[in-house]
Each structure stands twice: as C-alpha cells, then as structure tokens.
Coordinates of C-alpha atoms and ligand atoms in Angstrom, one line a residue:
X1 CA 22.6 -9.4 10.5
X2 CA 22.6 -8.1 7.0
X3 CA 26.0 -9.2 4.8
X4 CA 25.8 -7.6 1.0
X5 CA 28.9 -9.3 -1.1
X6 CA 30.3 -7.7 -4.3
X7 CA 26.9 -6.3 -5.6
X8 CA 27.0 -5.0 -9.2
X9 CA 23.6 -3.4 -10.1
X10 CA 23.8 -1.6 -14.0
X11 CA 21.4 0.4 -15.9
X12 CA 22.9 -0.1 -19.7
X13 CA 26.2 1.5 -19.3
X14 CA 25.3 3.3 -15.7
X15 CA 27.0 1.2 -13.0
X16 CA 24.9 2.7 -10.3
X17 CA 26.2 0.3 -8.0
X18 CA 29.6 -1.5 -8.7
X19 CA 31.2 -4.2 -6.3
X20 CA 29.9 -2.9 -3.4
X21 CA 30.2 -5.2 0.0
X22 CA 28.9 -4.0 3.8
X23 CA 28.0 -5.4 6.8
X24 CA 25.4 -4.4 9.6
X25 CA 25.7 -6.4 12.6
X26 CA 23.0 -6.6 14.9
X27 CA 22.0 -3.8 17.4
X28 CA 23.8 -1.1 15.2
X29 CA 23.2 1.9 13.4
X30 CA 25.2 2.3 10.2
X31 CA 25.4 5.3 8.0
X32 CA 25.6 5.2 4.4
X33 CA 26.5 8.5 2.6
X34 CA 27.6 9.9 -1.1
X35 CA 27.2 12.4 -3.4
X36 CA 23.9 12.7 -5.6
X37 CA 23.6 9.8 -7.8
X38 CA 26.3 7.8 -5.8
X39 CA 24.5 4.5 -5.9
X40 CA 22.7 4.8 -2.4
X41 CA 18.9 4.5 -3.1
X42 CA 20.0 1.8 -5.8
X43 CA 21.6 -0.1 -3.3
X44 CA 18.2 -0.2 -1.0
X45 CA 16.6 -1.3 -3.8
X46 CA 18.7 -4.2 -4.4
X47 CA 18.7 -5.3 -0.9
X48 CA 14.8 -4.9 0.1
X49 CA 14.1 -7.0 -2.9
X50 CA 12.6 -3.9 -5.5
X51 CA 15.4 -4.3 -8.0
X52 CA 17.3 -7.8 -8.8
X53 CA 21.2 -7.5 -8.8
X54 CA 22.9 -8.6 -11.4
X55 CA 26.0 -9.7 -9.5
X56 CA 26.9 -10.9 -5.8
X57 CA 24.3 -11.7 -3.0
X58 CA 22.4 -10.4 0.2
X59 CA 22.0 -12.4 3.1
X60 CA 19.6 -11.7 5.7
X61 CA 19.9 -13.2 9.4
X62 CA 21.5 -16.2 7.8
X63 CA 19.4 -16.4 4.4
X64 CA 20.1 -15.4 1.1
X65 CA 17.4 -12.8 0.3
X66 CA 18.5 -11.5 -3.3
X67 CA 15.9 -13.5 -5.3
X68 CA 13.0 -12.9 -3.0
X69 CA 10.0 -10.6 -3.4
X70 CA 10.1 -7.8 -1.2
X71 CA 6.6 -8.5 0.4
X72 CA 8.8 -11.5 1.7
X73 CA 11.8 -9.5 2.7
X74 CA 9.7 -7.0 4.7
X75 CA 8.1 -10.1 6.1
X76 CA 11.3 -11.2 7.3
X77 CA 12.2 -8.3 9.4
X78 CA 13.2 -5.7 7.0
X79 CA 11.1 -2.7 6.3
X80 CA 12.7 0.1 4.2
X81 CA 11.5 3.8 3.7
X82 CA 11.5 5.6 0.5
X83 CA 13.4 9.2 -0.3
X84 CA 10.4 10.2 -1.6
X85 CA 7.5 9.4 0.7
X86 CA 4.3 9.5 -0.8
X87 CA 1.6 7.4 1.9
X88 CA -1.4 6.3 0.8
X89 CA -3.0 10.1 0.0
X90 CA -6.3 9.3 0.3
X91 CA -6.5 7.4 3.5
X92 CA -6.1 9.1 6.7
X93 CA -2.9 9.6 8.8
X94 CA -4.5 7.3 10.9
X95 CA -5.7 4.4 8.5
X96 CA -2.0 4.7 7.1
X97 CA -0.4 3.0 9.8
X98 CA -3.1 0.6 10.2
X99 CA -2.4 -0.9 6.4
X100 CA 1.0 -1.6 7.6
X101 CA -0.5 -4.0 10.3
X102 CA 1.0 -7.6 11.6
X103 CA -1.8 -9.0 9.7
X104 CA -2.0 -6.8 6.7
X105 CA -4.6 -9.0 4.2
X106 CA -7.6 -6.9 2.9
X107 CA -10.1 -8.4 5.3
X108 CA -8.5 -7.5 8.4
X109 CA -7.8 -4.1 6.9
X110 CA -11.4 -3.6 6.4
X111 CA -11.8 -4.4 9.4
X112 CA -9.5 -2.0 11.3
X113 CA -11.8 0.6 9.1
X114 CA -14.4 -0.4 10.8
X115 CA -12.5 0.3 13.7
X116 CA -13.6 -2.9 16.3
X117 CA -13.2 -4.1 19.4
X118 CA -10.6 -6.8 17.4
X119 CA -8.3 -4.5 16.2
X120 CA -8.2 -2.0 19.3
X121 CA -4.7 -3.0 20.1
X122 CA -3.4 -1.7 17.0
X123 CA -5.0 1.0 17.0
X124 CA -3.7 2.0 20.2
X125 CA -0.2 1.1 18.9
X126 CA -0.6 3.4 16.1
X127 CA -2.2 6.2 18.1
X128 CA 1.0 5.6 20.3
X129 CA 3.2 5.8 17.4
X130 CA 1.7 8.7 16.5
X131 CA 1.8 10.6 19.7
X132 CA 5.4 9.5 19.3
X133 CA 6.1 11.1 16.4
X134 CA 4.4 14.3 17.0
X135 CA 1.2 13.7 14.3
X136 CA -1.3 12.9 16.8
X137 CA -3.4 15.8 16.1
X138 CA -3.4 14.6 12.6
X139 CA -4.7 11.4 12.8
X140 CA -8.1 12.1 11.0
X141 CA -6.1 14.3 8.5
X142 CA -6.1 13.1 4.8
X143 CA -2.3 12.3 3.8
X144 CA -2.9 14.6 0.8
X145 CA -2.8 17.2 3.2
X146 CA 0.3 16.7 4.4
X147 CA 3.9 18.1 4.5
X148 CA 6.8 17.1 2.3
X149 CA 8.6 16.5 5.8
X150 CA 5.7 14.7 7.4
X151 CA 4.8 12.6 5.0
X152 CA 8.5 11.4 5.7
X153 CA 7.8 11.1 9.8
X154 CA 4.6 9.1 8.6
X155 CA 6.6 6.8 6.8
X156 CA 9.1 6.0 8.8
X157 CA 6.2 5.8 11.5
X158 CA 4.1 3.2 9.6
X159 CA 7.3 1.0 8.7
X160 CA 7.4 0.7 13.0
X161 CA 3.9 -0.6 12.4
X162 CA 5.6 -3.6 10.6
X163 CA 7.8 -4.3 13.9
X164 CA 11.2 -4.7 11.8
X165 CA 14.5 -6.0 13.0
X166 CA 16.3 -4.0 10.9
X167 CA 14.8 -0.7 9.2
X168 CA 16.5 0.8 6.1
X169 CA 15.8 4.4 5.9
X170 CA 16.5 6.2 2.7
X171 CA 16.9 9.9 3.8
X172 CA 14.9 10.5 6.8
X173 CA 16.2 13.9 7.8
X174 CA 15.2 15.2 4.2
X175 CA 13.3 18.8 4.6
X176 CA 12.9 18.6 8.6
X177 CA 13.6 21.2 10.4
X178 CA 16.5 21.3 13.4
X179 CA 14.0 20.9 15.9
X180 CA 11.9 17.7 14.3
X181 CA 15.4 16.7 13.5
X182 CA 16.2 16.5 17.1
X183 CA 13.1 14.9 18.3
X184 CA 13.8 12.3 15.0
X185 CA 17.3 11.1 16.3
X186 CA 16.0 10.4 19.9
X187 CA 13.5 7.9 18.1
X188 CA 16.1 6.3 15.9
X189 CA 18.2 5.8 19.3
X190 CA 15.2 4.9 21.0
X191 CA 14.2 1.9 18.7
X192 CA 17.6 1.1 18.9
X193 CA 18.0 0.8 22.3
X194 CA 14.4 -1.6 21.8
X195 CA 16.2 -3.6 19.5
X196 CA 15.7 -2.4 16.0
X197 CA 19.5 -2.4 13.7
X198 CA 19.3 0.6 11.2
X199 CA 21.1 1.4 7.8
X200 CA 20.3 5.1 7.4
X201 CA 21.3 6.7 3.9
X202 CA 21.1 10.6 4.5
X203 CA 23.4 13.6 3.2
X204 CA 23.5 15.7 6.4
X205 CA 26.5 14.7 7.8
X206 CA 26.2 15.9 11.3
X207 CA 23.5 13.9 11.7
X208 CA 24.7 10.8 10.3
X209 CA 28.3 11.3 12.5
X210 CA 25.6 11.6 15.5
X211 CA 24.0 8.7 15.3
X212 CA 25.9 6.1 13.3
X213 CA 28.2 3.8 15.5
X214 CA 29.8 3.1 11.4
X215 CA 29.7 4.9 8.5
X216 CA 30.2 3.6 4.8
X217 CA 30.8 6.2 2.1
X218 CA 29.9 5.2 -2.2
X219 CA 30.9 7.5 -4.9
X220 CA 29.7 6.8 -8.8
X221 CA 28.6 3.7 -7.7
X222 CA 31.7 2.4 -5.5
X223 CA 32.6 2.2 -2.1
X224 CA 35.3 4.6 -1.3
X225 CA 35.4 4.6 2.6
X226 CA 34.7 3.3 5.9
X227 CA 34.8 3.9 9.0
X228 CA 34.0 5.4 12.4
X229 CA 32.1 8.7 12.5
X230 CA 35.6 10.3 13.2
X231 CA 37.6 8.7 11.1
X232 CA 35.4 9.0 8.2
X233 CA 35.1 12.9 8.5
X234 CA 39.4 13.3 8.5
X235 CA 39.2 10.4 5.6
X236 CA 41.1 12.5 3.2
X237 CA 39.1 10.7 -0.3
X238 CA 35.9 11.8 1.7
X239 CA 37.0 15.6 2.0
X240 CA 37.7 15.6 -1.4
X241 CA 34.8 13.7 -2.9
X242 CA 32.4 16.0 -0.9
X243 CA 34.1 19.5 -0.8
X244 CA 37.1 18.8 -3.3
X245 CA 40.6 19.8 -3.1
Ligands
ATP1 N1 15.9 2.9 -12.8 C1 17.0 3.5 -13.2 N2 17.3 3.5 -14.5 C2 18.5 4.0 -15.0 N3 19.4 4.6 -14.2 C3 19.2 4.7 -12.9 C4 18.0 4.1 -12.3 N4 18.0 4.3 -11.0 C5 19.2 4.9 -10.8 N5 19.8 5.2 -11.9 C6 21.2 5.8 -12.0 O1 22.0 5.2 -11.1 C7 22.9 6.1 -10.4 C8 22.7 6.0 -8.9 O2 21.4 6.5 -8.6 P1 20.9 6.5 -7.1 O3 19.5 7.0 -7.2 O4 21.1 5.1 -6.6 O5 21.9 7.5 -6.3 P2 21.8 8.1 -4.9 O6 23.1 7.9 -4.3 O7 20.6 7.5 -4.2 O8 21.6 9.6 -5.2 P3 20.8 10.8 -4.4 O9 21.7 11.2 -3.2 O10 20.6 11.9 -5.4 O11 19.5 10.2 -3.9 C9 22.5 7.5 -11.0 O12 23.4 7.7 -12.1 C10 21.1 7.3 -11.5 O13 20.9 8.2 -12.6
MG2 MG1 18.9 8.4 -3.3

C-alpha cells in the first residue's frame, strides 16, 4: 500500500533522513521507532506531502505521491497526525471534527455550524467518534481548554473523520496515561480490524511491540533494523542504540 524507496531528506548538513526504504502492506500496523531526533517525524513529513524529498520516491496504492500537495495526499486516503497536536483552539471539540468532514469546503462547513438537517449524519458520526474516544462530555468545550493528552485523542479522532485507508500517527501514546493508553490500542485494533493500515511512530516500546504486526527502527537519520516485535527487541544494534552497551 505505501512503498518509500531510498529517501534522502537534508537540512544543510543535517541528514535527518538518509536512504531510508519501508513498506506497509495493506491491513497492517507497522511501528516505526528511534531515538530523539532519529528522522521519524521528518520522514511523515516527506511522505504526507509537508516537506519535498530531495532524493527517492513514495508511492501510494500504486501512485507516486512525492510531488503532490498534501491536501491531495490526505485526499487520497492518507491522513497523518502531528506530535504536537494543536486543533483548531477556538472552535469546539465538536466543530473540530466537523472541519475534517467528506466534504470539507467553507460552505458546507458553515453549514455544519449551523448545524442542519443536511449535515446530521455527520454530526452523528462525530458524536460517535466522540463517545468512542471518551470526549463526549466535551463536545461543546473550547479546544483551548483542553489537555496536552486530549488534544492528541482529538486528533487522531478528527483524522477518522477523514475516513483514511491508511493513518500515519506521529506519537499517539504521548502524555496518556496507562488506562487511556489501553482504551487507545483497542481503537487502533479496532479500525484495523475495519480496514484502516497504520504506521505508528511512538517511543514506548511496549506499546509499539503490542500492536505492530512489524517494526522498523531509524537512528541519525538511517534505518538500522527490522523486524517482528520479537525480534526487534533481542536485535542486538537496537539494545544498544536505545540503552547502550
Ligand atoms: N525543519 C528542519 N530544519 C532543520 N533541521 C531539522 C528540521 N526538522 C528536523 N530537523 C532535524 O532533523 C533531525 C531529525 O528530526 P526529527 O524531528 O525527524 O526526529 P524524530 O525522530 O521525529 O525525533 P523525536 O523522537 O524527538 O520526535 C534532527 O536532527 C532535527 O533537528
Ligand atoms: Mg518526532
């Protein structure tokens, strides 16, 4: 579904992200993990279309996707979170999921605020996606008012708005607690198990050995391992990389 070849991405002399090639076949969810500053959120960015490479390519379900705006990449199927989540602070929790609509142009967004007979399907989709993700209660809540760790939930809830095929979520488990944590994997494997492919950059390895079925590991830019959840924890370049010698 998603096939990144050789991918060089520099900043001057950085080389946040240097040859790098990975697959994500469909139905899967792949784990992507590294040390700060390994070349992880760089490598979203080059994929979803918010940086350019300057080397290799990225093809999407069949299509080369490196030169395209992300608008159109999102458009295709692939929606990607952000490590740090901001929402739209001063619209509601509500009216949050609601810009990330089927039919996002600035009329029918108006529209949803005027909250019509039209548009009641959606709402009810994001009032279910809500109830989903525990923010229910919320929903007339400003976003400015939110939590660090639910502004991340909100995100990854208004990206389901956007019905992707494959999500890319840049540290979801970031700041939320063990028992949110929980309750966030069963809705990873739940859209999974709907359908939706995931590539899930996070550093807590337990979770990421949970839920990945593969798990691709970058250091200073580089890939350095992969493998199964298993093999990847005994991978002896990984030990040392994460907890040295
Ligand atoms: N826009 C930029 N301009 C210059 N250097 C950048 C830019 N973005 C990233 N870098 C550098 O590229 C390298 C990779 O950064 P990146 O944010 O991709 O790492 P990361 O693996 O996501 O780290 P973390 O786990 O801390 O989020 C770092 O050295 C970083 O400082
Ligand atoms: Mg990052």
């Amino acid at each position: 579904m998603l096939t990144v070849t050789n991918v060089d991405k520099f900043y001057g002399g950085v080389k946040a992200v240097e040859n790098v090639s990975l697959e994500v076949n469909k139905g899967k969810i792949i784990g992507l993990i590294g040390t700060n500053g390994a070349g992880k959120t760089t490598l979203f960015n080059v994929i979803s279309g918010f940086d350019k490479l300057d080397r290799g390519s990225v093809n999407f379900d069949g299509q080369e996707i490196s030169n395209l705006l992300p608008s159109k990449i999102a458009n295709l199927g692939m929606i990607r979170t952000f490590q740090t989540a901001t929402g739209f602070p001063r619209l509601t929790v509500l009216e949050n999921l609601l810009v990330f609509s089927e039919n996002n142009n600035f009329e029918f967004y108006k529209n949803f605020l005027n909250k019509n007979e039209q548009n009641k399907e959606q709402i009810e989709k994001a009032e279910n996606l809500l109830k989903k993700f525990g923010l229910f209660e919320k929903k007339n809540q400003w976003v400015v008012d939110l939590s660090a760790p639910e502004l991340k939930i909100l995100e990854f809830a208004r990206a389901i708005m956007g019905n992707p095929q494959i999500m890319l979520l840049d540290e979801p488990a970031a700041g939320v607690n063990p028992a949110l944590l929980e309750q966030l994997m069963e809705i990873i494997q739940e859209l999974n198990g709907e359908g939706i492919t995931f590539l899930i950059v996070d550093h807590n390895l337990r979770f990421i050995c949970d839920i990945s079925d593969f798990i691709y590991v970058m250091n200073d830019g580089k890939l350095i391992a992969q493998g199964k959840p298993d093999e990847i924890v005994n991978n002896e370049l990984v030990i040392e990389t994460y907890i040295g010698k």
